[in-house]
mmCIF file of C-alpha atoms in Angstrom:
data_model
loop_
_atom_site.group_PDB
_atom_site.id
_atom_site.type_symbol
_atom_site.label_atom_id
_atom_site.label_comp_id
_atom_site.label_asym_id
_atom_site.label_seq_id
_atom_site.Cartn_x
_atom_site.Cartn_y
_atom_site.Cartn_z
ATOM 1 C CA MET A 1 188.270 248.586 43.378
ATOM 2 C CA LYS A 2 187.581 244.414 44.618
ATOM 3 C CA ASN A 3 185.257 243.550 41.657
ATOM 4 C CA ASN A 4 187.587 244.729 39.295
ATOM 5 C CA ASN A 5 190.330 243.052 40.774
ATOM 6 C CA GLN A 6 188.870 239.981 40.885
ATOM 7 C CA ILE A 7 187.985 240.397 37.026
ATOM 8 C CA ILE A 8 191.185 240.789 36.158
ATOM 9 C CA LYS A 9 192.679 237.595 38.196
ATOM 10 C CA ARG A 10 189.417 235.591 36.593
ATOM 11 C CA VAL A 11 190.662 236.861 32.907
ATOM 12 C CA GLY A 12 194.140 236.247 33.734
ATOM 13 C CA ILE A 13 193.166 232.377 34.887
ATOM 14 C CA LEU A 14 191.247 232.232 32.265
ATOM 15 C CA ILE A 15 194.754 232.672 29.785
ATOM 16 C CA PHE A 16 196.705 230.391 31.742
ATOM 17 C CA LEU A 17 194.582 227.845 31.569
ATOM 18 C CA ILE A 18 193.829 227.931 27.750
ATOM 19 C CA ALA A 19 197.924 228.424 27.143
ATOM 20 C CA LEU A 20 198.307 225.492 29.311
ATOM 21 C CA GLN A 21 195.524 223.622 27.467
ATOM 22 C CA LEU A 22 197.419 224.373 24.359
ATOM 23 C CA LEU A 23 200.869 222.992 25.021
ATOM 24 C CA TYR A 24 199.425 219.655 24.926
ATOM 25 C CA PHE A 25 199.964 220.284 20.756
ATOM 26 C CA PRO A 26 204.007 220.754 21.285
ATOM 27 C CA ILE A 27 204.278 218.207 23.512
ATOM 28 C CA ASN A 28 202.875 215.841 21.375
ATOM 29 C CA GLN A 29 204.488 216.596 18.148
ATOM 30 C CA ASN A 30 208.000 215.979 19.577
ATOM 31 C CA VAL A 31 207.127 212.626 21.495
ATOM 32 C CA GLN A 32 208.719 209.729 20.504
ATOM 33 C CA GLY A 33 208.995 206.005 21.243
ATOM 34 C CA GLY A 34 207.538 204.975 24.425
ATOM 35 C CA VAL A 35 205.313 201.901 25.161
ATOM 36 C CA SER A 36 201.581 200.936 24.437
ATOM 37 C CA THR A 37 199.295 200.852 27.025
ATOM 38 C CA TYR A 38 197.079 198.780 25.523
ATOM 39 C CA LEU A 39 195.948 195.761 27.717
ATOM 40 C CA PRO A 40 194.367 191.638 26.186
ATOM 41 C CA ILE A 41 190.566 193.519 26.385
ATOM 42 C CA ASP A 42 191.350 196.482 24.520
ATOM 43 C CA ALA A 43 191.551 194.151 21.297
ATOM 44 C CA LYS A 44 187.712 193.721 21.827
ATOM 45 C CA ILE A 45 187.155 197.167 21.120
ATOM 46 C CA THR A 46 186.402 197.746 17.571
ATOM 47 C CA LEU A 47 186.415 201.396 16.450
ATOM 48 C CA SER A 48 183.034 203.223 15.906
ATOM 49 C CA PRO A 49 183.358 206.597 13.861
ATOM 50 C CA ILE A 50 180.184 207.825 15.026
ATOM 51 C CA TRP A 51 181.907 208.626 18.488
ATOM 52 C CA ALA A 52 183.910 211.431 16.319
ATOM 53 C CA ILE A 53 181.441 213.631 17.018
ATOM 54 C CA PRO A 54 181.461 213.254 20.956
ATOM 55 C CA TYR A 55 184.703 213.547 20.825
ATOM 56 C CA LEU A 56 185.619 216.449 18.851
ATOM 57 C CA LEU A 57 182.310 218.401 20.380
ATOM 58 C CA SER A 58 184.199 217.872 23.742
ATOM 59 C CA ILE A 59 186.941 220.451 22.694
ATOM 60 C CA LEU A 60 184.363 223.090 22.366
ATOM 61 C CA TRP A 61 182.762 222.097 25.700
ATOM 62 C CA TRP A 62 185.772 222.604 27.507
ATOM 63 C CA VAL A 63 186.840 226.251 25.780
ATOM 64 C CA GLY A 64 182.912 226.912 26.873
ATOM 65 C CA ALA A 65 183.413 225.454 30.565
ATOM 66 C CA LEU A 66 186.321 227.726 30.666
ATOM 67 C CA VAL A 67 184.883 230.656 29.654
ATOM 68 C CA TRP A 68 181.532 230.201 32.012
ATOM 69 C CA ALA A 69 183.341 228.946 35.081
ATOM 70 C CA SER A 70 185.715 232.372 34.553
ATOM 71 C CA SER A 71 182.615 234.118 34.324
ATOM 72 C CA LYS A 72 180.061 232.966 36.453
ATOM 73 C CA MET A 73 181.465 230.607 38.575
ATOM 74 C CA GLU A 74 181.820 231.895 42.279
ATOM 75 C CA TYR A 75 184.993 233.099 42.965
ATOM 76 C CA MET A 76 186.897 230.343 45.669
ATOM 77 C CA ARG A 77 185.135 227.667 43.645
ATOM 78 C CA PHE A 78 186.671 228.977 40.515
ATOM 79 C CA ILE A 79 190.008 229.127 42.329
ATOM 80 C CA HIS A 80 189.461 225.751 43.179
ATOM 81 C CA PHE A 81 188.853 224.626 40.177
ATOM 82 C CA SER A 82 191.754 225.952 38.132
ATOM 83 C CA LEU A 83 194.268 224.916 40.557
ATOM 84 C CA CYS A 84 192.463 221.197 40.215
ATOM 85 C CA LEU A 85 192.804 221.280 36.642
ATOM 86 C CA SER A 86 196.255 223.254 36.156
ATOM 87 C CA LEU A 87 197.315 220.771 38.840
ATOM 88 C CA THR A 88 196.336 217.698 36.597
ATOM 89 C CA ILE A 89 197.184 218.943 33.266
ATOM 90 C CA SER A 90 200.972 219.928 34.951
ATOM 91 C CA ILE A 91 201.196 216.326 36.185
ATOM 92 C CA SER A 92 200.046 214.542 33.128
ATOM 93 C CA TYR A 93 202.788 216.696 30.875
ATOM 94 C CA ILE A 94 205.179 215.078 33.170
ATOM 95 C CA VAL A 95 204.468 211.513 32.469
ATOM 96 C CA TYR A 96 203.869 211.841 28.704
ATOM 97 C CA LEU A 97 207.781 213.548 28.915
ATOM 98 C CA LEU A 98 209.337 211.260 31.122
ATOM 99 C CA PHE A 99 207.088 207.676 30.917
ATOM 100 C CA PRO A 100 205.738 208.122 26.428
ATOM 101 C CA THR A 101 203.253 206.184 25.977
ATOM 102 C CA TYR A 102 200.949 205.775 22.797
ATOM 103 C CA VAL A 103 197.801 203.395 21.090
ATOM 104 C CA ILE A 104 198.279 201.137 18.126
ATOM 105 C CA ARG A 105 195.786 202.939 15.561
ATOM 106 C CA PRO A 106 193.494 200.955 13.437
ATOM 107 C CA LYS A 107 193.939 201.131 9.853
ATOM 108 C CA ILE A 108 191.311 203.439 8.107
ATOM 109 C CA VAL A 109 190.141 202.583 4.042
ATOM 110 C CA GLU A 110 186.553 203.653 4.295
ATOM 111 C CA GLN A 111 185.606 207.055 2.708
ATOM 112 C CA ASP A 112 182.279 207.619 4.536
ATOM 113 C CA PHE A 113 182.089 211.232 6.556
ATOM 114 C CA LEU A 114 182.427 209.049 10.110
ATOM 115 C CA SER A 115 185.722 208.078 8.950
ATOM 116 C CA GLN A 116 187.123 211.000 7.482
ATOM 117 C CA LEU A 117 186.631 212.767 10.783
ATOM 118 C CA VAL A 118 188.066 209.437 12.602
ATOM 119 C CA LEU A 119 191.276 210.518 10.078
ATOM 120 C CA PHE A 120 191.184 214.123 11.230
ATOM 121 C CA ILE A 121 191.425 213.012 14.363
ATOM 122 C CA TYR A 122 194.414 210.682 13.424
ATOM 123 C CA GLY A 123 196.033 213.488 11.449
ATOM 124 C CA ASN A 124 196.201 216.482 14.601
ATOM 125 C CA ASP A 125 197.037 214.166 17.034
ATOM 126 C CA ARG A 126 200.036 212.064 17.136
ATOM 127 C CA PRO A 127 199.517 208.784 19.157
ATOM 128 C CA TYR A 128 201.470 209.532 21.698
ATOM 129 C CA ASN A 129 200.191 211.488 25.367
ATOM 130 C CA ALA A 130 198.146 208.444 25.673
ATOM 131 C CA LEU A 131 198.398 207.881 29.672
ATOM 132 C CA PRO A 132 196.850 209.769 31.439
ATOM 133 C CA SER A 133 193.927 210.661 29.062
ATOM 134 C CA GLY A 134 193.744 214.336 28.572
ATOM 135 C CA HIS A 135 189.731 214.221 27.126
ATOM 136 C CA THR A 136 188.874 212.090 30.002
ATOM 137 C CA TYR A 137 190.549 213.775 32.972
ATOM 138 C CA THR A 138 189.613 217.230 31.777
ATOM 139 C CA THR A 139 186.144 216.032 31.196
ATOM 140 C CA LEU A 140 185.547 214.466 34.511
ATOM 141 C CA ILE A 141 187.062 217.635 36.478
ATOM 142 C CA ILE A 142 184.417 219.625 35.010
ATOM 143 C CA SER A 143 181.588 217.201 35.261
ATOM 144 C CA ILE A 144 182.960 216.928 38.937
ATOM 145 C CA PHE A 145 182.666 220.698 39.322
ATOM 146 C CA TRP A 146 179.463 221.598 37.480
ATOM 147 C CA PHE A 147 177.806 218.405 39.472
ATOM 148 C CA TYR A 148 178.353 220.064 42.743
ATOM 149 C CA TRP A 149 178.668 223.816 40.823
ATOM 150 C CA LEU A 150 174.568 222.871 39.249
ATOM 151 C CA PRO A 151 173.209 219.851 40.697
ATOM 152 C CA LYS A 152 170.343 220.365 39.385
ATOM 153 C CA GLN A 153 171.428 219.506 36.152
ATOM 154 C CA ARG A 154 173.434 216.754 37.716
ATOM 155 C CA TYR A 155 172.417 214.130 35.531
ATOM 156 C CA LEU A 156 173.606 215.744 32.365
ATOM 157 C CA TRP A 157 177.133 216.555 33.755
ATOM 158 C CA ILE A 158 177.308 212.640 34.131
ATOM 159 C CA ALA A 159 176.384 212.149 31.310
ATOM 160 C CA ILE A 160 178.405 214.048 29.465
ATOM 161 C CA ALA A 161 181.436 212.518 31.360
ATOM 162 C CA ILE A 162 180.259 209.059 30.387
ATOM 163 C CA VAL A 163 179.752 209.925 26.434
ATOM 164 C CA VAL A 164 183.175 211.462 26.006
ATOM 165 C CA ILE A 165 185.077 208.914 28.347
ATOM 166 C CA LEU A 166 183.697 206.406 25.599
ATOM 167 C CA SER A 167 184.626 207.952 22.856
ATOM 168 C CA THR A 168 187.895 208.111 23.706
ATOM 169 C CA LEU A 169 187.721 203.923 23.012
ATOM 170 C CA PHE A 170 185.001 203.818 20.450
ATOM 171 C CA THR A 171 187.622 206.253 18.448
ATOM 172 C CA LYS A 172 190.310 203.917 19.184
ATOM 173 C CA GLN A 173 192.692 207.141 20.816
ATOM 174 C CA HIS A 174 192.718 205.407 24.074
ATOM 175 C CA ALA A 175 193.296 202.709 25.751
ATOM 176 C CA ILE A 176 191.492 201.553 28.943
ATOM 177 C CA LEU A 177 194.475 201.856 31.028
ATOM 178 C CA ASP A 178 194.509 205.663 30.080
ATOM 179 C CA LEU A 179 191.285 205.960 30.954
ATOM 180 C CA ILE A 180 191.973 204.655 34.587
ATOM 181 C CA THR A 181 194.927 206.695 35.574
ATOM 182 C CA ALA A 182 193.303 209.404 34.057
ATOM 183 C CA SER A 183 190.127 209.207 36.631
ATOM 184 C CA THR A 184 192.551 208.388 39.738
ATOM 185 C CA LEU A 185 194.922 211.144 38.135
ATOM 186 C CA ALA A 186 191.760 213.877 38.189
ATOM 187 C CA PHE A 187 190.131 212.660 41.844
ATOM 188 C CA ILE A 188 193.362 212.938 43.762
ATOM 189 C CA CYS A 189 194.223 216.171 42.591
ATOM 190 C CA TYR A 190 190.364 216.753 42.804
ATOM 191 C CA LYS A 191 190.986 216.506 46.746
ATOM 192 C CA THR A 192 194.497 217.366 47.323
ATOM 193 C CA SER A 193 193.405 220.878 45.545
ATOM 194 C CA GLU A 194 190.579 221.106 47.962
ATOM 195 C CA TYR A 195 192.932 220.771 51.074
ATOM 196 C CA LEU A 196 194.824 223.857 49.236
ATOM 197 C CA VAL A 197 192.176 226.097 49.073
ATOM 198 C CA LYS A 198 191.117 225.488 52.441
ATOM 199 C CA LYS A 199 194.072 225.737 54.037
ATOM 200 C CA ALA A 200 194.191 228.973 51.854
ATOM 201 C CA PRO A 201 194.249 232.419 54.287
ATOM 202 C CA ASN A 202 190.774 233.577 54.922
ATOM 203 C CA PRO A 203 188.841 230.742 52.628
ATOM 204 C CA ARG A 204 185.216 231.168 51.275
ATOM 205 C CA SER A 205 183.157 228.110 50.558
ATOM 206 C CA VAL A 206 184.265 226.146 47.432
#
């Protein structure tokens, strides 16, 4: 019975996390105005369409990671992971709504496959919800937890985080300030959720 209850809780948390992630889209479609997060250094970063590939693949990685964590991760580590991700996403949504930001995208006239991939990204994601970068904090949180959960592959998790974060810059989906705030938020929420889990009644190792 205990195992069955835990399975039900894991599935429920997984559904909640996916639903929470999907809230990004109505927010993105309805936010208006705001300020650009571009700094002078961002002008030196040019569009490189090849980076659209890891940018899009990272979304599949998130889905796979959520399912993987819900089915294989130790229960209290999974609770820690879910709480950290939920807290980070919720705070970012509040920021998107109360302090709208946007990115300045380049005009793309090329017709090659990679340029069309970038246009596909632009067409399905309005240039709002820039700060903090959702791609950055989601990937970073997964990489941090996987780093400690599966340490034998730690260099792989680090590499994934670096590639995905760079892809947000070179697709011109985000500015440097978006990445900095997302990384800071992710680490703060990691420590906050860790504290909350450890303070919970009868916590097991996270």
